[in-house]
XYZ file of N, CA and C in Angstrom:
519
model
N 0.896 -0.857 0.161
C 0.000 0.304 -0.208
C 0.867 1.391 -0.125
N 0.514 2.764 -1.022
C 1.184 3.579 -1.086
C 0.819 4.485 -0.123
N 1.912 4.910 0.886
C 0.919 6.089 2.113
C 1.320 7.612 1.099
N -0.181 7.510 1.133
C -0.111 8.794 0.523
C -1.035 9.755 1.704
N -0.961 11.423 1.375
C -1.362 12.353 2.012
C -2.636 11.650 2.776
N -3.562 11.523 2.155
C -5.112 10.628 2.629
C -4.831 9.730 2.966
N -3.745 8.533 2.971
C -3.604 7.797 3.725
C -3.057 7.974 4.967
N -1.906 8.614 4.831
C -1.590 9.354 6.849
C -2.605 9.967 7.156
N -3.352 10.816 6.455
C -4.639 11.585 7.456
C -5.633 10.249 8.050
N -5.394 9.610 7.362
C -6.819 8.224 7.605
C -5.979 7.705 9.114
N -5.326 7.413 9.016
C -4.000 6.776 9.936
C -3.848 7.843 11.097
N -3.994 9.012 10.753
C -3.168 9.772 12.379
C -4.976 10.029 12.589
N -5.967 10.041 12.077
C -7.237 10.272 12.750
C -7.382 9.435 13.504
N -7.284 7.741 13.296
C -7.271 6.946 14.146
C -6.852 6.825 14.916
N -5.372 6.747 15.171
C -4.555 6.563 15.910
C -4.947 7.754 17.180
N -5.216 9.074 16.645
C -5.189 10.427 17.885
C -6.485 9.538 18.379
N -7.572 9.381 17.701
C -9.044 8.976 18.147
C -8.811 8.063 19.293
N -8.054 7.102 19.113
C -7.671 5.504 20.133
C -6.900 6.061 21.157
N -6.270 7.095 21.059
C -5.082 7.622 21.746
C -6.112 8.100 22.958
N -6.702 9.261 22.185
C -7.493 10.035 23.425
C -8.499 9.200 24.412
N -9.195 8.102 24.091
C -10.176 7.293 24.828
C -8.991 6.347 25.365
N -8.032 6.009 25.039
C -7.420 4.997 26.027
C -6.401 5.776 27.048
N -6.370 7.045 26.750
C -5.598 8.151 27.969
C -6.814 8.262 28.850
N -8.141 8.719 28.684
C -9.415 9.290 29.501
C -9.539 7.736 30.263
N -9.527 6.853 29.846
C -9.884 5.501 30.681
C -8.961 5.234 31.211
N -7.580 5.492 31.320
C -6.285 5.282 32.169
C -6.491 5.985 33.514
N -6.889 7.345 32.663
C -7.183 8.175 33.702
C -8.162 7.856 34.812
N -9.529 7.661 34.112
C -10.785 7.600 34.940
C -10.201 6.166 35.989
N -10.064 4.876 35.187
C -9.774 3.814 35.915
C -8.470 4.184 36.886
N -7.499 4.848 36.930
C -6.660 5.338 38.274
C -7.070 6.416 39.413
N -7.891 7.135 38.672
C -8.790 7.984 39.936
C -10.547 8.046 40.294
N -11.504 7.697 39.549
C -12.391 7.362 39.883
C -12.732 5.855 40.665
N -13.598 5.994 41.478
C -13.693 4.287 42.495
C -14.638 4.157 41.449
N -14.631 2.534 41.156
C -15.567 2.093 39.985
C -16.904 1.558 41.045
N -18.155 1.629 40.145
C -19.115 1.095 40.470
C -19.108 -0.144 40.510
N -19.450 -0.919 41.491
C -19.473 -2.617 41.710
C -21.030 -2.911 42.036
N -21.025 -4.050 42.075
C -22.732 -4.456 42.681
C -22.593 -4.331 44.060
N -21.627 -4.155 44.598
C -21.925 -4.083 45.993
C -21.399 -2.591 46.557
N -21.289 -1.775 45.490
C -20.959 -0.415 45.631
C -21.211 0.893 44.573
N -22.062 1.819 44.901
C -22.492 2.532 43.850
C -21.065 3.344 43.423
N -19.984 3.342 43.898
C -18.630 3.656 42.985
C -18.761 5.304 43.326
N -17.897 5.974 42.854
C -18.006 7.682 43.099
C -18.058 8.288 42.027
N -18.975 9.442 42.203
C -20.078 10.009 41.287
C -19.206 11.735 41.192
N -18.398 12.059 39.904
C -17.854 13.522 40.316
C -18.912 14.311 39.420
N -19.559 15.308 40.087
C -20.364 16.094 39.567
C -19.239 17.249 38.557
N -19.426 17.023 37.213
C -18.507 17.919 36.612
C -19.043 19.552 36.332
N -20.592 19.514 35.878
C -21.471 20.413 35.527
C -22.499 20.331 36.781
N -22.830 20.246 38.037
C -23.252 19.937 38.700
C -24.140 18.366 38.522
N -25.401 18.160 38.356
C -25.754 17.052 37.899
C -26.195 16.969 36.587
N -25.975 18.045 35.766
C -26.142 17.747 34.615
C -25.125 16.724 34.092
N -23.839 17.206 34.052
C -22.593 16.267 33.715
C -21.762 15.573 34.665
N -21.585 14.478 34.952
C -21.563 13.818 35.768
C -20.244 12.853 35.391
N -19.071 12.855 36.239
C -18.469 11.527 35.768
C -18.077 10.571 36.265
N -18.154 9.036 36.358
C -17.971 8.419 37.123
C -17.395 6.674 36.128
N -17.226 5.712 37.033
C -16.204 4.688 36.496
C -17.112 3.312 36.391
N -17.622 2.911 35.053
C -18.634 2.000 34.671
C -17.704 0.771 33.640
N -17.530 -0.289 34.533
C -16.942 -1.516 33.632
C -18.297 -1.834 33.108
N -18.338 -1.734 31.475
C -19.432 -2.261 30.407
C -19.376 -3.362 29.957
N -19.521 -4.591 30.274
C -19.200 -5.895 29.556
C -20.203 -6.191 28.281
N -21.197 -5.230 28.134
C -21.995 -5.312 27.089
C -21.220 -4.134 25.826
N -22.635 -3.993 25.178
C -22.026 -2.863 23.827
C -22.462 -1.707 24.457
N -23.506 -1.281 23.547
C -24.155 0.129 23.707
C -25.177 0.188 25.201
N -24.924 0.644 26.080
C -25.906 0.579 27.080
C -25.795 -0.215 27.928
N -25.378 -1.360 28.030
C -24.757 -2.924 28.180
C -25.417 -4.199 27.363
N -26.120 -3.661 26.704
C -26.632 -4.422 25.501
C -25.804 -5.582 25.337
N -26.429 -6.817 25.557
C -25.758 -7.892 24.970
C -24.740 -8.727 26.174
N -24.748 -7.763 27.526
C -23.694 -8.332 28.680
C -24.245 -9.484 28.946
N -25.884 -9.957 28.844
C -25.916 -11.453 29.271
C -26.419 -12.415 28.151
N -25.579 -12.310 26.866
C -25.238 -13.350 26.230
C -24.830 -14.177 27.072
N -24.897 -15.519 26.142
C -23.683 -16.717 26.428
C -22.019 -16.144 25.928
N -21.372 -16.561 26.589
C -19.603 -16.160 26.014
C -19.390 -16.537 24.448
N -19.693 -17.932 24.107
C -19.601 -18.051 22.358
C -20.478 -16.363 21.976
N -21.418 -16.048 21.935
C -22.843 -14.991 21.167
C -21.888 -13.805 21.456
N -21.163 -13.549 22.966
C -20.943 -12.347 22.974
C -19.472 -11.834 22.561
N -18.835 -13.136 22.214
C -17.270 -13.272 21.493
C -17.410 -12.941 19.644
N -18.607 -13.410 19.614
C -18.883 -13.153 17.913
C -19.891 -11.930 17.974
N -20.677 -11.552 18.537
C -21.434 -9.744 18.343
C -20.558 -9.325 19.060
N -19.841 -9.039 19.872
C -19.126 -8.056 20.822
C -17.621 -7.887 19.780
N -16.982 -8.605 19.656
C -15.622 -8.718 18.920
C -15.028 -9.105 17.737
N -15.887 -10.199 17.409
C -15.182 -10.715 15.997
C -16.342 -10.124 14.881
N -17.748 -9.822 15.130
C -18.012 -8.779 14.081
C -17.687 -7.592 14.216
N -17.648 -7.074 15.831
C -17.056 -5.367 15.026
C -15.602 -5.261 14.117
N -14.982 -6.434 14.520
C -13.572 -6.473 14.267
C -13.546 -6.737 12.626
N -14.516 -7.222 11.728
C -14.673 -7.535 10.622
C -15.076 -6.294 9.996
N -16.168 -5.781 10.367
C -16.834 -4.736 9.994
C -16.047 -3.515 10.048
N -14.946 -2.952 10.958
C -14.278 -1.962 11.198
C -12.938 -2.129 9.835
N -12.598 -3.600 9.818
C -11.956 -3.975 8.732
C -12.456 -3.619 7.034
N -13.768 -4.213 6.915
C -14.533 -3.752 5.795
C -14.071 -1.901 5.510
N -14.911 -1.505 6.315
C -15.197 -0.113 6.432
C -13.342 0.588 6.359
N -12.690 0.326 6.672
C -11.199 0.548 6.784
C -10.538 0.400 5.338
N -10.660 -0.475 4.805
C -10.640 -0.532 3.066
C -11.379 -0.415 2.414
N -12.506 0.184 2.790
C -13.522 0.553 1.249
C -12.971 1.770 1.507
N -12.933 2.781 2.870
C -12.050 4.192 2.862
C -10.545 4.265 2.098
N -9.839 3.389 2.153
C -8.597 3.488 1.924
C -8.663 3.281 0.039
N -9.747 2.735 0.091
C -9.796 2.220 -1.688
C -9.955 3.195 -2.624
N -11.820 3.956 -1.641
C -12.090 4.566 -2.927
C -12.159 5.956 -2.632
N -11.332 6.475 -3.319
C -10.755 8.054 -2.972
C -11.812 9.126 -3.643
N -13.060 8.708 -3.857
C -13.969 9.732 -4.386
C -15.091 10.349 -2.702
N -14.573 9.626 -1.576
C -15.258 9.900 -0.424
C -14.608 11.683 -0.160
N -15.526 12.258 0.157
C -15.136 13.648 0.591
C -14.914 13.770 2.044
N -13.833 14.360 2.513
C -13.349 14.847 3.260
C -13.533 15.049 4.372
N -14.897 15.287 4.888
C -15.807 15.083 6.298
C -16.402 13.820 6.310
N -16.796 13.217 5.527
C -16.976 11.457 5.321
C -15.751 10.697 5.789
N -14.708 11.170 5.198
C -13.337 10.303 5.156
C -13.343 10.557 6.973
N -13.087 11.672 7.439
C -12.866 12.241 8.929
C -13.902 11.458 9.950
N -15.138 11.115 9.438
C -16.004 10.434 9.736
C -15.877 8.793 10.197
N -15.616 8.423 9.218
C -15.529 6.917 8.889
C -14.274 6.975 9.819
N -12.680 7.494 9.803
C -11.990 7.751 10.425
C -12.122 7.655 12.320
N -13.449 8.523 12.337
C -13.387 8.643 13.979
C -14.134 7.304 14.529
N -15.144 6.942 13.410
C -15.819 5.521 13.842
C -14.946 4.317 13.834
N -13.771 3.906 12.888
C -13.145 3.014 13.359
C -12.180 3.167 14.329
N -11.450 4.627 14.682
C -11.126 4.673 15.739
C -11.366 4.202 17.025
N -12.709 5.336 17.324
C -13.830 4.659 18.384
C -13.966 3.038 18.299
N -14.267 2.577 17.321
C -14.338 0.923 17.401
C -13.285 0.146 17.939
N -11.984 0.399 17.594
C -10.928 -0.226 17.391
C -10.809 -0.119 19.192
N -10.882 1.309 19.348
C -10.569 1.745 21.050
C -11.613 1.109 21.819
N -12.790 0.031 21.628
C -13.735 -0.260 22.176
C -13.376 -1.901 22.453
N -12.681 -2.162 21.010
C -12.602 -3.693 21.131
C -11.510 -3.684 21.706
N -10.468 -3.084 21.760
C -9.315 -2.788 22.216
C -9.684 -3.797 23.774
N -10.588 -2.730 24.365
C -10.827 -2.736 26.087
C -11.446 -4.176 25.996
N -12.074 -4.326 25.078
C -12.758 -6.162 25.473
C -11.874 -7.148 25.477
N -10.983 -7.111 24.541
C -9.733 -7.903 24.242
C -8.906 -7.969 25.722
N -8.572 -6.613 25.941
C -7.641 -6.466 27.158
C -7.924 -6.873 28.636
N -9.130 -6.050 28.862
C -9.990 -5.666 30.174
C -11.180 -6.671 30.147
N -11.791 -7.066 29.061
C -13.016 -8.295 29.106
C -14.343 -7.036 29.385
N -14.331 -5.894 29.444
C -15.106 -5.107 29.304
C -14.790 -3.227 28.960
N -15.714 -2.424 28.803
C -15.394 -1.410 28.381
C -15.665 -0.482 29.144
N -14.379 0.506 29.700
C -14.712 1.635 30.930
C -15.456 2.301 30.140
N -16.756 2.747 30.974
C -17.405 4.004 30.305
C -17.264 5.168 31.693
N -17.575 6.423 31.452
C -17.803 7.310 32.196
C -18.007 8.682 32.495
N -18.863 8.749 31.198
C -19.974 9.938 31.379
C -20.772 9.924 31.400
N -21.971 10.792 31.923
C -23.123 10.769 31.939
C -23.604 12.183 31.693
N -24.792 12.513 30.803
C -25.432 13.585 31.254
C -26.990 13.383 31.319
N -27.431 14.558 31.918
C -29.211 14.230 32.247
C -29.064 15.701 32.456
N -30.030 16.373 31.188
C -30.882 17.488 31.129
C -31.770 17.790 31.671
N -32.104 17.626 33.105
C -32.992 17.830 34.151
C -34.343 16.846 33.417
N -33.837 15.605 33.107
C -35.306 14.694 31.942
C -35.548 15.092 30.682
N -35.527 16.187 30.838
C -35.490 16.486 28.804
C -34.524 15.433 28.076
N -33.219 15.487 28.241
C -32.690 14.692 27.758
C -31.335 14.170 28.829
N -31.179 12.774 28.366
C -30.387 11.803 29.050
C -29.902 10.404 29.019
N -28.585 10.631 28.944
C -27.844 9.504 28.054
C -27.450 8.483 29.189
N -27.097 7.134 28.416
C -26.477 6.304 28.976
C -25.060 6.782 29.692
N -24.334 5.464 30.224
C -22.940 5.894 30.333
C -22.311 5.880 29.252
N -20.865 7.034 29.034
C -20.334 6.077 27.310
C -19.149 6.870 28.042
N -17.909 6.880 26.563
C -16.521 7.054 26.670
C -16.307 7.824 25.522
N -15.292 8.309 25.541
C -14.961 9.118 24.691
C -14.788 8.097 23.118
N -14.686 6.813 23.380
C -15.082 5.965 21.910
C -16.038 6.611 21.568
N -17.023 5.877 22.313
C -18.541 6.495 21.885
C -18.870 7.831 21.383
N -18.358 8.459 21.956
C -18.526 10.183 21.466
C -17.612 10.277 19.921
N -16.624 9.801 19.754
C -16.122 9.413 18.116
C -17.028 9.138 16.935
N -17.237 7.610 17.695
C -18.216 7.085 16.826
C -19.814 7.734 16.525
N -20.259 8.231 17.878
C -21.592 9.200 17.319
C -21.343 10.191 16.583
N -20.255 11.685 16.904
C -19.993 12.096 16.176
C -19.850 11.761 14.588
N -18.914 10.691 14.717
C -18.825 10.127 13.056
C -20.075 10.433 12.476
N -21.140 9.475 13.085
C -22.250 9.048 11.980
C -23.165 10.693 11.885
N -23.004 11.163 12.752
C -23.651 12.583 12.892
C -23.231 13.274 11.429
N -22.148 13.259 11.699
C -21.118 13.917 10.121
C -21.290 13.294 8.797
N -21.546 11.755 9.160
C -22.188 11.272 7.948
C -23.239 11.382 7.524
N -24.280 11.604 8.431
C -25.676 12.255 8.274
C -25.750 13.144 7.556
N -24.706 13.922 8.022
C -24.798 15.697 7.341
C -24.000 15.630 5.977
N -22.850 15.142 6.235
C -22.475 14.778 4.401
C -23.188 14.192 3.206
N -23.993 13.527 4.215
C -24.842 12.655 2.809
C -25.847 13.238 2.529
N -26.735 14.098 3.298
C -27.241 15.047 2.978
C -27.066 16.059 1.835
N -25.555 16.931 2.721
C -24.984 17.911 1.899
C -24.492 17.304 0.110
N -24.243 16.246 0.143
C -23.597 15.056 -1.389
C -25.229 15.328 -2.142
N -25.955 14.669 -1.467
C -27.343 14.317 -2.043
C -28.024 15.713 -2.879
N -27.933 17.151 -1.569
C -28.034 18.135 -2.073
C -27.567 18.585 -3.552
N -26.319 18.089 -3.464
C -25.381 18.819 -4.422
C -25.968 18.201 -5.801
N -25.554 16.877 -5.805
C -26.456 16.083 -6.875
C -27.508 16.558 -7.727
N -28.254 16.563 -6.625
C -30.122 16.932 -6.905
C -30.006 18.908 -7.691
N -29.193 19.355 -7.371
C -28.315 20.582 -7.639
C -28.226 20.566 -9.270
N -26.966 19.954 -9.455
C -26.312 19.410 -10.747
C -27.257 18.973 -11.722
N -27.971 17.965 -11.606
C -28.839 17.611 -12.300
C -29.748 17.951 -12.988
């Protein structure tokens, strides 16, 4: 594979995404008492009760889904399938030179976030989540981490870029 500026850009976005996620998780694991079955753990208000940090080890996927699957199914759904999908997406963005810059950034962010959470599942057996947002019941999140932020932001950017690109095609036709 030839390393072009574009390829370097993709790799850089993925590596920075993984680094930010893993560094934030190391800090959380070292400085915030985790929630366990017998302990509610430490809750650190960042902005009152609206934005709170805590340490939760998630053995499932988004919002703990899949944590009660049998070990074989959990291995397939939470490790093997994501690795295969991330590999295909990476291959796609490296080969398809027509992807616009915003979509390229979005895909690379999604890949980086996905790799970071898969790494946690392999190394720790769970994913460290630590952010929680509650805007007075109007908007409330599950507990999430920086990898989740990267994946979610990437999805929103892709959605925005697809509407923008569709609008361009419609106008030029």
